[in-house]
PDB file of C-alpha atoms (C1' of nucleotides) in Angstrom:
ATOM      1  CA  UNK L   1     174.246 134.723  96.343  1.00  0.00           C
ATOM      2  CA  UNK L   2     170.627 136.047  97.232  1.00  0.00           C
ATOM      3  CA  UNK L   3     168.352 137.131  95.322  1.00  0.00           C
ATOM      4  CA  UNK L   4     165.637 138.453  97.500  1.00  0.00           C
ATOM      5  CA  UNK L   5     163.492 141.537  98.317  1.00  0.00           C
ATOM      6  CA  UNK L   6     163.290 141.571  94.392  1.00  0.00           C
ATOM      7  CA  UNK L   7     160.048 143.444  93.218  1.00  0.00           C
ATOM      8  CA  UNK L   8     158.348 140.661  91.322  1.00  0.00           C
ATOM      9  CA  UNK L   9     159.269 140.299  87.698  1.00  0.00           C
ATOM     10  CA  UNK L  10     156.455 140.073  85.045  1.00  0.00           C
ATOM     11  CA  UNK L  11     157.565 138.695  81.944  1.00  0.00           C
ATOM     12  CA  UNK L  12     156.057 139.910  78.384  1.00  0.00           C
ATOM     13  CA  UNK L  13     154.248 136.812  77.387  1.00  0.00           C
ATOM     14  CA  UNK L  14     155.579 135.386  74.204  1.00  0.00           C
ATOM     15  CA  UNK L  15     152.613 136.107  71.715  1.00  0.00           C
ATOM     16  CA  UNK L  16     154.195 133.876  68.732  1.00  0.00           C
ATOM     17  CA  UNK L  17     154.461 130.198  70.028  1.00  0.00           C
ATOM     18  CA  UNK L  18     156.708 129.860  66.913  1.00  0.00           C
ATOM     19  CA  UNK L  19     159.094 132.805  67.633  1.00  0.00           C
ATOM     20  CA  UNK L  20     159.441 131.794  71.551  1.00  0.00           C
ATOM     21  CA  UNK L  21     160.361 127.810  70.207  1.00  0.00           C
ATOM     22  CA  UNK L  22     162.937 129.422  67.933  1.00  0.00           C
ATOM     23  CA  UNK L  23     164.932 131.056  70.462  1.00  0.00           C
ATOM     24  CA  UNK L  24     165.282 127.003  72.129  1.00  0.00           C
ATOM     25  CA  UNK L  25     167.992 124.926  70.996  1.00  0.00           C
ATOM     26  CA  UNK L  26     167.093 121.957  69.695  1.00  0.00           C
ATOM     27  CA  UNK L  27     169.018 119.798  71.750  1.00  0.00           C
ATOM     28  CA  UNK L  28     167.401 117.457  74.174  1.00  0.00           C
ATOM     29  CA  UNK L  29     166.699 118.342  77.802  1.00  0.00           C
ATOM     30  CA  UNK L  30     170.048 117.626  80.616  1.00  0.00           C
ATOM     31  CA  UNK L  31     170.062 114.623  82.382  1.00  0.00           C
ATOM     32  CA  UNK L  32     167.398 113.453  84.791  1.00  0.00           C
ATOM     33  CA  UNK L  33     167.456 115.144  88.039  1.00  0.00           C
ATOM     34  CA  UNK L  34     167.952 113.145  91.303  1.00  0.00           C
ATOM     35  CA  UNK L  35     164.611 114.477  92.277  1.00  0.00           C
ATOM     36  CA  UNK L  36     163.021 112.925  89.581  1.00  0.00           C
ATOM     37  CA  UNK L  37     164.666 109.984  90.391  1.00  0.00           C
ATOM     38  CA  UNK L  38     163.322 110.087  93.960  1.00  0.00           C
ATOM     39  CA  UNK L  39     160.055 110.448  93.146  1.00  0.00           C
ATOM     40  CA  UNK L  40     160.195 107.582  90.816  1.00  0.00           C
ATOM     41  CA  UNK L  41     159.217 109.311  87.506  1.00  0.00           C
ATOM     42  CA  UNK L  42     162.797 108.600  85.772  1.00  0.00           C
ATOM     43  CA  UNK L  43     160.776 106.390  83.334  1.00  0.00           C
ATOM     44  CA  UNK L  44     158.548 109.070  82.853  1.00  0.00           C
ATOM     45  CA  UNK L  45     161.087 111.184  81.734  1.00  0.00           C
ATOM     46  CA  UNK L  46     162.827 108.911  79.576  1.00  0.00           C
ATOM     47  CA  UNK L  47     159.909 108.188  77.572  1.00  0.00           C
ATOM     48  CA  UNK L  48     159.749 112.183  76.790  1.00  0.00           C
ATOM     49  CA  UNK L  49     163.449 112.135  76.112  1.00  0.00           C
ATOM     50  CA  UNK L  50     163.328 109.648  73.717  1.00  0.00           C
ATOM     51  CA  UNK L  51     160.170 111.104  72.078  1.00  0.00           C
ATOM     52  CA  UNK L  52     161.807 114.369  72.139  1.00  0.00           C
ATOM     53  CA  UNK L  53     165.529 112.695  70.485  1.00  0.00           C
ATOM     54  CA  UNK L  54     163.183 111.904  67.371  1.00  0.00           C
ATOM     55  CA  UNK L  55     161.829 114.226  66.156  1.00  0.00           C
ATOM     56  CA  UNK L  56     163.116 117.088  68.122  1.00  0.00           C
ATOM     57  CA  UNK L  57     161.193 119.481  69.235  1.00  0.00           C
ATOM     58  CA  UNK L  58     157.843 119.794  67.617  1.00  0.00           C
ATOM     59  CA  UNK L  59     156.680 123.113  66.400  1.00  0.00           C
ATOM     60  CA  UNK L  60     152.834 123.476  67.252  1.00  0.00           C
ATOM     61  CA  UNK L  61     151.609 123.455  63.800  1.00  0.00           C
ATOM     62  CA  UNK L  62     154.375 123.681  61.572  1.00  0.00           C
ATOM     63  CA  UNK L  63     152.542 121.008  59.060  1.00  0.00           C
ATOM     64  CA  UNK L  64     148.852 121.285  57.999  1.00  0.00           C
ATOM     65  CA  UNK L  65     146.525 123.573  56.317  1.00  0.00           C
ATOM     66  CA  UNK L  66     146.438 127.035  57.988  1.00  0.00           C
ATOM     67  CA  UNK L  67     143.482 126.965  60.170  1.00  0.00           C
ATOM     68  CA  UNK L  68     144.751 123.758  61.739  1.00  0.00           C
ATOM     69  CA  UNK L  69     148.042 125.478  62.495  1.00  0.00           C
ATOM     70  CA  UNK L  70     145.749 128.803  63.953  1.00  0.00           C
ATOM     71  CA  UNK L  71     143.974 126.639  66.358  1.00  0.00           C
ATOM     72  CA  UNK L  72     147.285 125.144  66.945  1.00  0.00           C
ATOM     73  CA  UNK L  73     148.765 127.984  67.931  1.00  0.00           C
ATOM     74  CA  UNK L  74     145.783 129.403  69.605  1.00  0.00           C
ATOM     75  CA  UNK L  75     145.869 126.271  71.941  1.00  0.00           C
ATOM     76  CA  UNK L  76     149.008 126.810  72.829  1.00  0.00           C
ATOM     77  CA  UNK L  77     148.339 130.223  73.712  1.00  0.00           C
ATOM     78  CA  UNK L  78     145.239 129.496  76.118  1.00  0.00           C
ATOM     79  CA  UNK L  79     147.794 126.434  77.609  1.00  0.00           C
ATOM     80  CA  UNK L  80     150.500 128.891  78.524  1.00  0.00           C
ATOM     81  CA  UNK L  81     148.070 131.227  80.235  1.00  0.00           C
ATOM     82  CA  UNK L  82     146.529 128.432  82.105  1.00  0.00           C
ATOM     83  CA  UNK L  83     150.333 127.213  83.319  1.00  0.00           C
ATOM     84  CA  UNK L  84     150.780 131.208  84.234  1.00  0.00           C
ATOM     85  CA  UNK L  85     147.871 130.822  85.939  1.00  0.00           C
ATOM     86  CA  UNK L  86     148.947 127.392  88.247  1.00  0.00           C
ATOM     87  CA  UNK L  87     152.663 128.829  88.729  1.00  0.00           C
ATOM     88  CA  UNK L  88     150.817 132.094  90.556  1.00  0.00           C
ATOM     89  CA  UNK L  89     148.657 130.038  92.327  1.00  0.00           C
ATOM     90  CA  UNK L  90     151.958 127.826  93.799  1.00  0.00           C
ATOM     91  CA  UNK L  91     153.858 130.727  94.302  1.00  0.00           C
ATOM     92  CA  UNK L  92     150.502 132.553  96.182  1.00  0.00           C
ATOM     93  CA  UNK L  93     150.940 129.238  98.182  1.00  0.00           C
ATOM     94  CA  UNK L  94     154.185 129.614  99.487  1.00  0.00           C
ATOM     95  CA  UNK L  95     153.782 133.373 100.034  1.00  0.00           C
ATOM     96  CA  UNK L  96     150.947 131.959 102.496  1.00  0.00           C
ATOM     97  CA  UNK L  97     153.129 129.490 104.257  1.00  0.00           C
ATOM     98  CA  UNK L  98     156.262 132.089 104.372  1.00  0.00           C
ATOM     99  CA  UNK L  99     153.821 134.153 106.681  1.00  0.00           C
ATOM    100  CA  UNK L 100     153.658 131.518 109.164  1.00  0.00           C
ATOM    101  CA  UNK L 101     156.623 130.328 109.118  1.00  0.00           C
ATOM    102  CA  UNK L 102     158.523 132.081 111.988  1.00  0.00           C
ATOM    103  CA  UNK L 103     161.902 132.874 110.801  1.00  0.00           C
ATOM    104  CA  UNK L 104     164.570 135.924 111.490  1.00  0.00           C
ATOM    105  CA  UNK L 105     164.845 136.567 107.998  1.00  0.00           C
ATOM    106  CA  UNK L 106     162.247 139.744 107.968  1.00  0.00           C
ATOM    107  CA  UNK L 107     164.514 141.961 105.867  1.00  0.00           C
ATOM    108  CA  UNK L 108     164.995 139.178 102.927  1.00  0.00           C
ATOM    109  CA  UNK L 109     162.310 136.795 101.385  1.00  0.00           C
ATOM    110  CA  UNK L 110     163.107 133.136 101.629  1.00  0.00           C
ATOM    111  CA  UNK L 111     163.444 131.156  98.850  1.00  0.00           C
ATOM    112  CA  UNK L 112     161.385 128.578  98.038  1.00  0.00           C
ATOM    113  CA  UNK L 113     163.890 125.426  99.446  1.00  0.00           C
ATOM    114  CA  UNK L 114     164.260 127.168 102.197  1.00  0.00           C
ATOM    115  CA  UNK L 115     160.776 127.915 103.272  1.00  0.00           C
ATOM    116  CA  UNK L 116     160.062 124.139 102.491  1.00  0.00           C
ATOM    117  CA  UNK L 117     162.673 122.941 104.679  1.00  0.00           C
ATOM    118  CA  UNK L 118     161.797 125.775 107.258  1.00  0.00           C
ATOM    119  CA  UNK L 119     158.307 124.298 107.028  1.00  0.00           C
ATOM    120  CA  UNK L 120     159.209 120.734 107.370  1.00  0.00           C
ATOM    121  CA  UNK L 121     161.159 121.325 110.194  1.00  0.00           C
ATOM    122  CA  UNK L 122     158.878 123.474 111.985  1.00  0.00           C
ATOM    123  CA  UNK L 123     156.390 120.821 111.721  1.00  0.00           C
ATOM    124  CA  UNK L 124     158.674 118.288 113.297  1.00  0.00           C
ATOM    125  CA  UNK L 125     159.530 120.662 116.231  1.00  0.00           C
ATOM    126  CA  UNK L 126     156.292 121.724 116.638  1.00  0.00           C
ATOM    127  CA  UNK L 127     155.199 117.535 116.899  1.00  0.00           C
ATOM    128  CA  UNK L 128     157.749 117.270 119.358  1.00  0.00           C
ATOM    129  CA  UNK L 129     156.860 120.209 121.733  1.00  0.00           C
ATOM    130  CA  UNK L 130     153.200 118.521 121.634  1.00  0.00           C
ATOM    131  CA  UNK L 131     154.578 114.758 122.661  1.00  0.00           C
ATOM    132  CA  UNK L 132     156.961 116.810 125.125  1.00  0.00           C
ATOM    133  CA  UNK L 133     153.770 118.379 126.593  1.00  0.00           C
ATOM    134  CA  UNK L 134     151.121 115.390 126.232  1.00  0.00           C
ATOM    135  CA  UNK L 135     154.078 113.008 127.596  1.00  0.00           C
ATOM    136  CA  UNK L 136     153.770 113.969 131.354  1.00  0.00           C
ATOM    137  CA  UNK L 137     149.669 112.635 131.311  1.00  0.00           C
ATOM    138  CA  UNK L 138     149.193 109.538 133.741  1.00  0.00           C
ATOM    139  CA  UNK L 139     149.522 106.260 131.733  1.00  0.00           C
ATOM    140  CA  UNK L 140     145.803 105.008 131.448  1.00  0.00           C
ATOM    141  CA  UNK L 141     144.148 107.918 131.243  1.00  0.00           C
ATOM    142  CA  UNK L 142     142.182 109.209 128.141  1.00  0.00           C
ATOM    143  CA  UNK L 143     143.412 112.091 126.552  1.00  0.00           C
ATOM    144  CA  UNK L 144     145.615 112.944 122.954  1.00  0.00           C
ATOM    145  CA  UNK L 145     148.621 112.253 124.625  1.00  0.00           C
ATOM    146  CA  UNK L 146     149.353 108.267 124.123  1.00  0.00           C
ATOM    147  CA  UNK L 147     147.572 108.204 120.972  1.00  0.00           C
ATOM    148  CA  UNK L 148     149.491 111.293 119.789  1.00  0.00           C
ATOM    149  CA  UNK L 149     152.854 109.020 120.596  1.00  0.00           C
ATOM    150  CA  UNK L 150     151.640 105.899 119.609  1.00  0.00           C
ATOM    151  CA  UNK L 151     150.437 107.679 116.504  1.00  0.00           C
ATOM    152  CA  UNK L 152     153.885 109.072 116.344  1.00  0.00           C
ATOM    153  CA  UNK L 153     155.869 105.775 116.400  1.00  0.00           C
ATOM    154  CA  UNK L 154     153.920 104.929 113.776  1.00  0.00           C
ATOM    155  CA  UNK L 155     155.372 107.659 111.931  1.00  0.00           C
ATOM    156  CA  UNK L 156     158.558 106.874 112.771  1.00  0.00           C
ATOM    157  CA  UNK L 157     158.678 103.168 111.977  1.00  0.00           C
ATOM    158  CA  UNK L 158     157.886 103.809 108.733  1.00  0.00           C
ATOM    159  CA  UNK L 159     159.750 106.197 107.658  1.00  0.00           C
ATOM    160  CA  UNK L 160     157.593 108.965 107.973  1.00  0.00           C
ATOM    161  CA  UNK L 161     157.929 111.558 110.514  1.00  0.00           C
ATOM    162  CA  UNK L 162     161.118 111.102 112.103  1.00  0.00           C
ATOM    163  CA  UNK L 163     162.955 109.221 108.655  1.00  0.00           C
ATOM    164  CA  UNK L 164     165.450 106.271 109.919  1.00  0.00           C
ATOM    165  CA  UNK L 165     167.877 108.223 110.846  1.00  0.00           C
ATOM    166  CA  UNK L 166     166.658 110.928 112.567  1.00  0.00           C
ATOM    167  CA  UNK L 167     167.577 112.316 115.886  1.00  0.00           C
ATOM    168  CA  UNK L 168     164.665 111.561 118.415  1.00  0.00           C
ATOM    169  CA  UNK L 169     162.021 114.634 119.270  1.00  0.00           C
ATOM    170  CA  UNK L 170     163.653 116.413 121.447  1.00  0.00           C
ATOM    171  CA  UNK L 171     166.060 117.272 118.633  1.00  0.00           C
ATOM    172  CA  UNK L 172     164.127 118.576 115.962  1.00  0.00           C
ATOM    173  CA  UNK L 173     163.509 122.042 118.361  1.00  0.00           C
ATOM    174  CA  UNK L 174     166.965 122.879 117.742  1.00  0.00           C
ATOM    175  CA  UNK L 175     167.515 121.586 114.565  1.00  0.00           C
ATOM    176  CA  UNK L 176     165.147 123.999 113.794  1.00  0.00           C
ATOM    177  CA  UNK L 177     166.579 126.879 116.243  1.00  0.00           C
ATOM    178  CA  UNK L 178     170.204 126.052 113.941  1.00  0.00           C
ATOM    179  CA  UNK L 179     168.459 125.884 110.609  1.00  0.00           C
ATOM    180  CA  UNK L 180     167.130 129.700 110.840  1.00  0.00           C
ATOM    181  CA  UNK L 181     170.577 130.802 112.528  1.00  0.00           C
ATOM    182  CA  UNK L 182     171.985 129.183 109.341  1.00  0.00           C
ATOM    183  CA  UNK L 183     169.698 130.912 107.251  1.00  0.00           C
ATOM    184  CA  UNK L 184     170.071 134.321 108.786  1.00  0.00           C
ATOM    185  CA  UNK L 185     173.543 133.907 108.214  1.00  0.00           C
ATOM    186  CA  UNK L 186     172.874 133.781 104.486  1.00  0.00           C
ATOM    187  CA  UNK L 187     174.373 130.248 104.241  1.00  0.00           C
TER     188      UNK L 187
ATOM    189  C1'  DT K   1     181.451 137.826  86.036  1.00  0.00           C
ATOM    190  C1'  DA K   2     179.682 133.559  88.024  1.00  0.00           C
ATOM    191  C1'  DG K   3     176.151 131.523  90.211  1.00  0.00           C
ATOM    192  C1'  DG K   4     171.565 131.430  92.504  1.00  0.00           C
ATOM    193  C1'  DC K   5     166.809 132.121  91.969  1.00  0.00           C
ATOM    194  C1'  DC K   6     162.990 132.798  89.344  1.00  0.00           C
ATOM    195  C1'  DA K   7     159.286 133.226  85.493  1.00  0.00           C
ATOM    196  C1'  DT K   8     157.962 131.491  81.382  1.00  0.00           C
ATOM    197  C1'  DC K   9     157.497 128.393  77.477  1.00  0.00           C
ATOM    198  C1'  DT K  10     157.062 123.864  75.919  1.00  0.00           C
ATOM    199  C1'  DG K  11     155.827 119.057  75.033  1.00  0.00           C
ATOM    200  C1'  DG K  12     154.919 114.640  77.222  1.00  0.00           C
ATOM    201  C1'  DT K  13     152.074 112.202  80.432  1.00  0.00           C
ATOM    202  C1'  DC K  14     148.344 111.591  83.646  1.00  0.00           C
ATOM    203  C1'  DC K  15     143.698 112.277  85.179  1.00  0.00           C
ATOM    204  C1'  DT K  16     138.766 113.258  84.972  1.00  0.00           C
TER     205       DT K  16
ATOM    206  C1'  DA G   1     139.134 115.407  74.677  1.00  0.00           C
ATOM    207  C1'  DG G   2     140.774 118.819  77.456  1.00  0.00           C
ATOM    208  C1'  DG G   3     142.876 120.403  81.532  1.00  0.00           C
ATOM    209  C1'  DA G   4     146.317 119.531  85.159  1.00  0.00           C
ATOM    210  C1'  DC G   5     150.702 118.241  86.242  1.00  0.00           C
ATOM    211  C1'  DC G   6     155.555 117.690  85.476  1.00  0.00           C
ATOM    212  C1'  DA G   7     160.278 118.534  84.186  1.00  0.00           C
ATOM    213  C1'  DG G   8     163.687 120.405  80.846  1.00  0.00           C
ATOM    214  C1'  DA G   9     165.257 124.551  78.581  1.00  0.00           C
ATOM    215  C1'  DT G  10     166.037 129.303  78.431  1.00  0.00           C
ATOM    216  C1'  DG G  11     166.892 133.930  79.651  1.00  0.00           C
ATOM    217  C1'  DG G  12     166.505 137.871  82.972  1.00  0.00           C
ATOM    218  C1'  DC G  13     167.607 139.885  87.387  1.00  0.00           C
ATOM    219  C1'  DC G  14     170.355 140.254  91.336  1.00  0.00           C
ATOM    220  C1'  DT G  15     174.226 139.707  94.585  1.00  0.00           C
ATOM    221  C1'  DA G  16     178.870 138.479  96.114  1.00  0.00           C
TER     222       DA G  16
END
DNA sequence: TAGGCCATCTGGTCCT
DNA sequence: AGGACCAGATGGCCTA
């Protein structure tokens, strides 16, 4: 199932904070994600849960004298525009790094996970073409090319560049090669 | 029609 | 205190 070469959508921003919380069931949010787990926020998340479980979800001002509830409402307002505003700007910033990504896909727009892994693994392949190239420089002499590896191993020990079990540099060219035949095959 | 992808809203938490 | 960040919820659009 794809979904690209869509012409961007532009929703009709909800104008009454009150209405848009209506249509929401009050029922608290699914289980945590293993992302969230693997960034370590499942605490985090837990905490809003449990706030949430409470007292459900909280209307912005649904108690208090009117103007309280106008600011209230007004807040919210100015919030959402500002979280319009930081969604365009991420999705401005992965337009920018679809462009130089090189990929076979020119007839269908990548999705966001798959320019990020494109992008990850691009990087890696493009790290190991350089220790490939810097790797034939006579031992002792200055230059990028045993600070680049040692540099590298770095990486690598901890976790970092390569990951612990990664295939060494020389693979990540064609695990990159695979990963766009895979993606031009629209699996 | 189911499922993938996305935009938007929302409230909690973090940061300055 | 206010803005930024985050993640859950929801609904729309699109394709197989």
């Amino acid at each position: 199932m794809k979904t690209k070469n869509r012409p961007p959508r532009r929703r009709v921003p909800a104008q009454d904070p009150e209405a848009a919380a209506g249509e929401r069931t009050p029922d608290g949010p699914q289980q945590g994600s293993g992302l969230e787990l693997a960034k370590g926020l499942r605490s985090r998340t837990v905490r809003a849960q449990g706030a949430r479980a409470e007292g459900g979800r909280r209307r912005p001002g649904a108690s208090g004298p009117g103007g309280r509830r106008e600011n209230s409402v007004q807040r919210r307002l100015e919030s959402n525009e500002r979280e319009r505003q930081r969604m365009h700007k991420l999705n401005n910033a992965f337009q920018a790094l679809r462009e130089v990504i090189p990929h076979v896909r020119a007839d269908k727009k990548l999705s966001k996970i798959e320019t990020l892994t494109l992008a990850k693994n691009y990087i890696k392949s493009l790290t190991s073409t350089i220790l490939t190239m810097s790797s034939g420089r006579l031992p002792g002499l200055d230059g990028p090319g045993p600070k680049l590896y040692q540099h590298y191993q770095q990486q690598a020990a901890a976790g970092g560049a390569l990951g612990a079990t990664e295939p060494q540099p020389e693979g990540h060219l064609q695990r990159y090669s695979t990963q766009i035949h895979s993606f031009r095959e629209g699996s």
